[in-house]
Amino acid sequence: MRNPADLYSGADAGGRTATVLVHALSGSMDAGHAGRLVADHLTSTLPTERVATFDVDQLIDYRSRRPVMSYDGGAWVSYEAPRLVVDLVRDDEGVPLLLLHGPEPDLSWEAFVAAVRQIIDDFGVTTTIGVHGIPMGVPHTRPMTVTAHATRPELISEHPNFVGSLQVPGSAAALLELRLGEEGRDALGFAANVPHYLVQTDFPQAAAELVRQIARASGLTLPMGELEAEGVKVLAEIDRQVDSSDEVRAVVRALESQYDSFAADAERAGRAPLLAATEELPSADELGAQIEAFLAGKDGIDGTVDEDTPGA
């Protein structure tokens, strides 16, 4: 059996503890780059210390996700090496949490899960929380919502589950939650429901809602003002682009009508305002193609090309 510790360096707790580990892995599904924005926000606004670095050469298939290299003046001048790390972050009250972030492993998922579990044990983590974004047939003009899942229903009692049985492509994050649950450990995940026509755009509103959910589930005091402020700017630009096209504006209005109808039905029934009938929500093919085509013709909400978009 492979020693999980061979996959990473560091992670010597040295008497430090953290009861919560948050993970945001990119490379699987992260609509609106919500999980990545959460990780970037927490590490840039809170005191952060690197405590573990994974050996990505053992975990990443570079041919499926080729790192960026820069060429200039007849020579290669830089290489953006992928980094999969665990940081010890302290919230606004000085309470520590662990943050696992970086590219999702392509290889050795079970060994990776065992390594994360070892780090969890070393630091005394009792709750693990995963965050990312998923595309949903909702308009950007309505409040953000999340889809929640957990190893125990009590962990997400405020988030009704309207989704039945289904099979989806797996992810390392989902496998981590599954394996922790099989051991009787508390693990949960929040997926921000991102308008499907904004999946390739940085959507700070989704990240802000995920930070809010992490704080609510863990009791941590986490900042979100910068994300919300950036979200206001992004929404203004989205509105400007949408308003410049009658076709696109009509599609957004249709999504609003659908959302409001579900919200009204949910209020009368005394349940959550969204996902009361997920299978009836308009799909990207049905209502989103016009918006996607429209926004694809832009350089990006912030005026730059989205580097995560194929062909960008």
Tab-separated table of C-alpha atoms in Angstrom:
chain	number	residue	atom	x	y	z
A	1	MET	CA	0.000	0.000	0.000
A	2	ARG	CA	1.244	3.503	-0.876
A	3	ASN	CA	2.001	5.737	2.097
A	4	PRO	CA	-0.364	8.737	1.754
A	5	ALA	CA	2.338	11.002	3.173
A	6	ASP	CA	4.403	10.370	0.015
A	7	LEU	CA	1.942	12.540	-1.931
A	8	TYR	CA	2.697	15.761	-0.068
A	9	SER	CA	5.325	17.630	1.889
A	10	GLY	CA	4.812	19.617	5.057
A	11	ALA	CA	1.568	19.237	7.036
A	12	ASP	CA	3.342	18.884	10.358
A	13	ALA	CA	0.637	20.231	12.651
A	14	GLY	CA	3.204	21.063	15.323
A	15	GLY	CA	0.520	21.360	17.971
A	16	ARG	CA	-1.743	23.500	15.761
A	17	THR	CA	-5.359	22.535	15.320
A	18	ALA	CA	-8.146	23.409	12.909
A	19	THR	CA	-11.603	21.926	13.236
A	20	VAL	CA	-12.705	22.843	9.689
A	21	LEU	CA	-11.206	22.048	6.290
A	22	VAL	CA	-12.608	23.802	3.228
A	23	HIS	CA	-11.736	22.412	-0.208
A	24	ALA	CA	-12.114	24.128	-3.580
A	25	LEU	CA	-10.660	22.036	-6.402
A	26	SER	CA	-10.692	23.296	-9.972
A	27	GLY	CA	-10.802	21.140	-13.075
A	28	SER	CA	-14.060	19.276	-12.601
A	29	MET	CA	-17.114	21.557	-12.492
A	30	ASP	CA	-16.876	25.096	-11.164
A	31	ALA	CA	-19.425	27.311	-12.900
A	32	GLY	CA	-18.653	30.994	-12.560
A	33	HIS	CA	-15.259	29.947	-11.131
A	34	ALA	CA	-17.050	30.154	-7.788
A	35	GLY	CA	-14.808	27.769	-5.856
A	36	ARG	CA	-11.619	29.285	-7.222
A	37	LEU	CA	-12.841	32.771	-6.319
A	38	VAL	CA	-13.547	31.599	-2.758
A	39	ALA	CA	-10.002	30.258	-2.392
A	40	ASP	CA	-8.450	33.380	-3.924
A	41	HIS	CA	-10.555	35.613	-1.699
A	42	LEU	CA	-9.786	33.839	1.573
A	43	THR	CA	-6.053	33.615	0.934
A	44	SER	CA	-5.809	37.265	-0.133
A	45	THR	CA	-7.873	38.790	2.688
A	46	LEU	CA	-6.952	36.636	5.700
A	47	PRO	CA	-3.646	35.648	7.365
A	48	THR	CA	-2.442	32.553	5.525
A	49	GLU	CA	0.312	30.013	6.101
A	50	ARG	CA	1.208	27.183	3.704
A	51	VAL	CA	1.181	23.886	5.609
A	52	ALA	CA	1.156	21.240	2.868
A	53	THR	CA	2.098	21.033	-0.812
A	54	PHE	CA	1.058	18.054	-2.921
A	55	ASP	CA	3.418	16.493	-5.447
A	56	VAL	CA	1.450	17.344	-8.592
A	57	ASP	CA	3.757	15.228	-10.753
A	58	GLN	CA	2.088	12.212	-9.125
A	59	LEU	CA	-1.450	13.561	-9.469
A	60	ILE	CA	-1.789	15.666	-12.632
A	61	ASP	CA	-1.929	14.505	-16.256
A	62	TYR	CA	-0.236	17.439	-17.977
A	63	ARG	CA	-1.456	16.306	-21.392
A	64	SER	CA	-5.087	16.764	-20.379
A	65	ARG	CA	-4.469	20.159	-18.734
A	66	ARG	CA	-1.295	21.627	-20.148
A	67	PRO	CA	0.314	24.278	-17.924
A	68	VAL	CA	0.935	27.664	-19.525
A	69	MET	CA	4.461	28.529	-20.682
A	70	SER	CA	5.631	31.900	-21.976
A	71	TYR	CA	7.887	32.354	-24.995
A	72	ASP	CA	9.687	35.602	-25.699
A	73	GLY	CA	12.567	36.647	-27.907
A	74	GLY	CA	13.500	33.160	-29.033
A	75	ALA	CA	13.448	31.547	-25.590
A	76	TRP	CA	11.088	30.012	-23.076
A	77	VAL	CA	10.970	32.460	-20.180
A	78	SER	CA	8.436	31.106	-17.685
A	79	TYR	CA	6.364	28.110	-16.666
A	80	GLU	CA	3.168	28.321	-14.605
A	81	ALA	CA	3.491	25.177	-12.537
A	82	PRO	CA	0.197	23.911	-11.064
A	83	ARG	CA	-0.017	24.043	-7.276
A	84	LEU	CA	-2.248	21.875	-5.125
A	85	VAL	CA	-1.819	23.017	-1.534
A	86	VAL	CA	-3.265	23.230	1.949
A	87	ASP	CA	-3.130	26.608	3.685
A	88	LEU	CA	-3.809	27.378	7.327
A	89	VAL	CA	-6.061	30.443	7.258
A	90	ARG	CA	-7.253	32.439	10.259
A	91	ASP	CA	-10.692	34.046	10.171
A	92	ASP	CA	-11.492	37.577	11.361
A	93	GLU	CA	-11.494	36.328	14.965
A	94	GLY	CA	-8.200	34.487	14.599
A	95	VAL	CA	-9.834	31.044	14.466
A	96	PRO	CA	-7.868	28.661	12.193
A	97	LEU	CA	-9.230	26.657	9.290
A	98	LEU	CA	-7.538	24.604	6.602
A	99	LEU	CA	-8.048	25.472	2.935
A	100	LEU	CA	-7.280	22.844	0.290
A	101	HIS	CA	-7.169	24.429	-3.154
A	102	GLY	CA	-5.690	23.970	-6.603
A	103	PRO	CA	-6.290	21.645	-9.555
A	104	GLU	CA	-8.299	18.494	-9.017
A	105	PRO	CA	-6.046	15.417	-9.291
A	106	ASP	CA	-6.350	13.490	-12.543
A	107	LEU	CA	-4.724	10.405	-11.052
A	108	SER	CA	-4.635	8.364	-7.837
A	109	TRP	CA	-7.906	9.629	-6.356
A	110	GLU	CA	-8.014	7.073	-3.565
A	111	ALA	CA	-4.429	7.830	-2.558
A	112	PHE	CA	-5.218	11.549	-2.651
A	113	VAL	CA	-8.285	11.049	-0.432
A	114	ALA	CA	-6.171	9.025	2.004
A	115	ALA	CA	-3.601	11.836	2.081
A	116	VAL	CA	-6.253	14.465	2.790
A	117	ARG	CA	-7.689	12.234	5.496
A	118	GLN	CA	-4.245	12.007	7.096
A	119	ILE	CA	-3.927	15.805	7.107
A	120	ILE	CA	-7.417	16.013	8.611
A	121	ASP	CA	-6.374	13.661	11.402
A	122	ASP	CA	-3.104	15.508	12.040
A	123	PHE	CA	-4.881	18.847	12.554
A	124	GLY	CA	-7.959	17.510	14.338
A	125	VAL	CA	-10.458	18.500	11.646
A	126	THR	CA	-14.011	17.482	12.495
A	127	THR	CA	-15.921	19.059	9.585
A	128	THR	CA	-14.988	19.148	5.907
A	129	ILE	CA	-16.748	21.539	3.501
A	130	GLY	CA	-16.445	21.511	-0.288
A	131	VAL	CA	-17.453	24.437	-2.515
A	132	HIS	CA	-17.910	24.923	-6.251
A	133	GLY	CA	-20.381	26.274	-8.792
A	134	ILE	CA	-22.848	24.398	-10.999
A	135	PRO	CA	-24.778	25.689	-14.030
A	136	MET	CA	-28.477	26.191	-13.423
A	137	GLY	CA	-31.418	27.567	-15.402
A	138	VAL	CA	-31.726	30.689	-13.249
A	139	PRO	CA	-31.385	34.399	-14.086
A	140	HIS	CA	-28.588	36.595	-12.769
A	141	THR	CA	-31.199	39.129	-11.640
A	142	ARG	CA	-32.484	36.976	-8.777
A	143	PRO	CA	-30.911	36.110	-5.390
A	144	MET	CA	-28.165	33.480	-5.345
A	145	THR	CA	-29.141	30.015	-4.202
A	146	VAL	CA	-27.158	26.871	-3.419
A	147	THR	CA	-27.538	23.132	-3.702
A	148	ALA	CA	-26.286	21.325	-0.602
A	149	HIS	CA	-25.302	17.726	0.185
A	150	ALA	CA	-23.774	16.083	3.241
A	151	THR	CA	-22.847	12.841	4.940
A	152	ARG	CA	-25.650	13.405	7.459
A	153	PRO	CA	-28.985	15.103	6.711
A	154	GLU	CA	-28.747	17.080	9.961
A	155	LEU	CA	-25.776	18.999	8.552
A	156	ILE	CA	-27.918	20.589	5.843
A	157	SER	CA	-31.351	20.643	7.465
A	158	GLU	CA	-31.934	24.195	6.191
A	159	HIS	CA	-31.381	23.083	2.589
A	160	PRO	CA	-34.230	20.835	1.379
A	161	ASN	CA	-33.249	18.231	-1.185
A	162	PHE	CA	-35.491	18.110	-4.233
A	163	VAL	CA	-33.151	16.039	-6.385
A	164	GLY	CA	-33.822	12.319	-6.588
A	165	SER	CA	-31.442	9.582	-7.710
A	166	LEU	CA	-29.081	10.322	-10.562
A	167	GLN	CA	-25.670	9.370	-11.890
A	168	VAL	CA	-23.087	12.003	-12.809
A	169	PRO	CA	-19.377	11.991	-13.687
A	170	GLY	CA	-17.370	11.656	-10.495
A	171	SER	CA	-14.925	14.114	-8.978
A	172	ALA	CA	-12.140	13.891	-6.427
A	173	ALA	CA	-14.079	16.262	-4.162
A	174	ALA	CA	-17.186	14.062	-4.286
A	175	LEU	CA	-15.118	10.961	-3.596
A	176	LEU	CA	-13.540	12.674	-0.586
A	177	GLU	CA	-16.991	13.445	0.847
A	178	LEU	CA	-18.185	9.888	0.147
A	179	ARG	CA	-15.194	8.255	1.827
A	180	LEU	CA	-15.403	10.532	4.862
A	181	GLY	CA	-19.079	9.697	5.197
A	182	GLU	CA	-18.342	5.982	5.061
A	183	GLU	CA	-16.108	6.507	8.097
A	184	GLY	CA	-18.819	8.376	9.987
A	185	ARG	CA	-17.140	11.767	9.593
A	186	ASP	CA	-18.977	15.029	8.996
A	187	ALA	CA	-18.536	16.332	5.473
A	188	LEU	CA	-20.753	18.585	3.412
A	189	GLY	CA	-20.688	20.523	0.189
A	190	PHE	CA	-22.274	23.639	-1.241
A	191	ALA	CA	-22.720	24.224	-4.964
A	192	ALA	CA	-23.649	27.751	-5.998
A	193	ASN	CA	-26.382	27.730	-8.637
A	194	VAL	CA	-24.833	29.887	-11.360
A	195	PRO	CA	-26.819	31.109	-14.393
A	196	HIS	CA	-25.868	28.669	-17.129
A	197	TYR	CA	-24.997	31.459	-19.524
A	198	LEU	CA	-22.293	32.729	-17.132
A	199	VAL	CA	-20.442	29.477	-16.481
A	200	GLN	CA	-17.209	30.739	-18.083
A	201	THR	CA	-17.368	34.157	-16.415
A	202	ASP	CA	-16.018	35.092	-12.988
A	203	PHE	CA	-19.219	35.424	-10.945
A	204	PRO	CA	-18.327	36.896	-7.536
A	205	GLN	CA	-21.937	36.709	-6.299
A	206	ALA	CA	-21.648	32.923	-6.327
A	207	ALA	CA	-18.389	33.008	-4.368
A	208	ALA	CA	-19.847	35.424	-1.818
A	209	GLU	CA	-22.795	33.098	-1.238
A	210	LEU	CA	-20.445	30.134	-0.789
A	211	VAL	CA	-18.418	32.066	1.798
A	212	ARG	CA	-21.684	32.886	3.567
A	213	GLN	CA	-22.632	29.193	3.607
A	214	ILE	CA	-19.211	28.165	4.927
A	215	ALA	CA	-19.515	30.696	7.748
A	216	ARG	CA	-23.033	29.565	8.603
A	217	ALA	CA	-22.125	25.867	8.643
A	218	SER	CA	-18.864	26.272	10.571
A	219	GLY	CA	-19.412	29.276	12.829
A	220	LEU	CA	-16.332	30.971	11.360
A	221	THR	CA	-16.219	34.738	10.859
A	222	LEU	CA	-15.299	35.245	7.216
A	223	PRO	CA	-15.130	38.463	5.174
A	224	MET	CA	-17.204	38.768	2.018
A	225	GLY	CA	-17.485	42.508	1.450
A	226	GLU	CA	-14.889	42.596	-1.325
A	227	LEU	CA	-16.611	39.783	-3.192
A	228	GLU	CA	-19.984	41.495	-2.883
A	229	ALA	CA	-18.546	44.814	-4.067
A	230	GLU	CA	-16.952	43.151	-7.078
A	231	GLY	CA	-20.247	41.385	-7.714
A	232	VAL	CA	-22.065	44.694	-8.016
A	233	LYS	CA	-19.629	45.778	-10.736
A	234	VAL	CA	-19.933	42.471	-12.586
A	235	LEU	CA	-23.742	42.574	-12.459
A	236	ALA	CA	-23.745	46.085	-13.882
A	237	GLU	CA	-21.627	44.952	-16.827
A	238	ILE	CA	-23.778	41.868	-17.410
A	239	ASP	CA	-26.900	44.037	-17.384
A	240	ARG	CA	-25.303	46.401	-19.860
A	241	GLN	CA	-24.499	43.578	-22.255
A	242	VAL	CA	-27.911	41.944	-21.873
A	243	ASP	CA	-29.740	45.233	-22.427
A	244	SER	CA	-27.918	45.729	-25.713
A	245	SER	CA	-29.705	42.738	-27.268
A	246	ASP	CA	-33.478	42.343	-27.489
A	247	GLU	CA	-33.125	38.595	-28.038
A	248	VAL	CA	-30.939	38.069	-24.994
A	249	ARG	CA	-33.113	40.306	-22.842
A	250	ALA	CA	-36.153	38.217	-23.788
A	251	VAL	CA	-34.404	35.021	-22.700
A	252	VAL	CA	-33.465	36.526	-19.335
A	253	ARG	CA	-37.076	37.649	-18.847
A	254	ALA	CA	-38.241	34.088	-19.529
A	255	LEU	CA	-35.853	32.773	-16.891
A	256	GLU	CA	-37.094	35.398	-14.439
A	257	SER	CA	-40.697	34.392	-15.040
A	258	GLN	CA	-39.851	30.718	-14.493
A	259	TYR	CA	-37.889	31.483	-11.321
A	260	ASP	CA	-40.625	33.710	-9.898
A	261	SER	CA	-43.258	31.076	-10.621
A	262	PHE	CA	-41.308	28.422	-8.721
A	263	ALA	CA	-40.618	30.866	-5.882
A	264	ALA	CA	-44.319	31.704	-5.538
A	265	ASP	CA	-45.293	28.029	-5.556
A	266	ALA	CA	-42.621	27.277	-2.952
A	267	GLU	CA	-43.792	30.098	-0.693
A	268	ARG	CA	-47.368	28.835	-0.804
A	269	ALA	CA	-46.145	25.314	0.005
A	270	GLY	CA	-43.803	26.543	2.752
A	271	ARG	CA	-40.632	25.197	1.196
A	272	ALA	CA	-37.374	26.532	-0.262
A	273	PRO	CA	-37.748	29.046	-3.090
A	274	LEU	CA	-35.811	27.137	-5.740
A	275	LEU	CA	-35.487	23.667	-7.191
A	276	ALA	CA	-39.048	22.701	-6.279
A	277	ALA	CA	-39.206	20.931	-9.614
A	278	THR	CA	-35.688	20.790	-10.955
A	279	GLU	CA	-36.598	18.756	-13.983
A	280	GLU	CA	-38.900	21.532	-15.193
A	281	LEU	CA	-36.279	24.259	-15.128
A	282	PRO	CA	-35.351	25.557	-18.598
A	283	SER	CA	-32.200	23.946	-19.882
A	284	ALA	CA	-29.245	25.642	-21.475
A	285	ASP	CA	-30.267	24.212	-24.836
A	286	GLU	CA	-33.824	25.474	-24.479
A	287	LEU	CA	-33.243	28.997	-23.231
A	288	GLY	CA	-29.543	29.684	-22.924
A	289	ALA	CA	-28.126	29.274	-26.427
A	290	GLN	CA	-28.896	32.851	-27.451
A	291	ILE	CA	-27.230	34.294	-24.338
A	292	GLU	CA	-24.203	32.025	-24.570
A	293	ALA	CA	-23.680	32.971	-28.205
A	294	PHE	CA	-24.085	36.635	-27.346
A	295	LEU	CA	-21.657	36.660	-24.429
A	296	ALA	CA	-19.203	34.453	-26.316
A	297	GLY	CA	-18.780	37.310	-28.737
A	298	LYS	CA	-17.516	39.543	-25.944
A	299	ASP	CA	-13.927	39.665	-24.700
A	300	GLY	CA	-15.198	38.874	-21.226
A	301	ILE	CA	-17.069	40.704	-18.492
A	302	ASP	CA	-13.869	42.368	-17.307
A	303	GLY	CA	-12.625	43.092	-20.807
A	304	THR	CA	-10.179	40.189	-20.922
A	305	VAL	CA	-10.268	36.830	-22.646
A	306	ASP	CA	-11.285	33.994	-20.346
A	307	GLU	CA	-8.211	31.776	-20.274
A	308	ASP	CA	-10.243	28.790	-19.053
A	309	THR	CA	-12.370	28.832	-22.182
A	310	PRO	CA	-11.148	26.362	-24.839
A	311	GLY	CA	-9.618	28.213	-27.722
A	312	ALA	CA	-9.118	31.425	-25.720
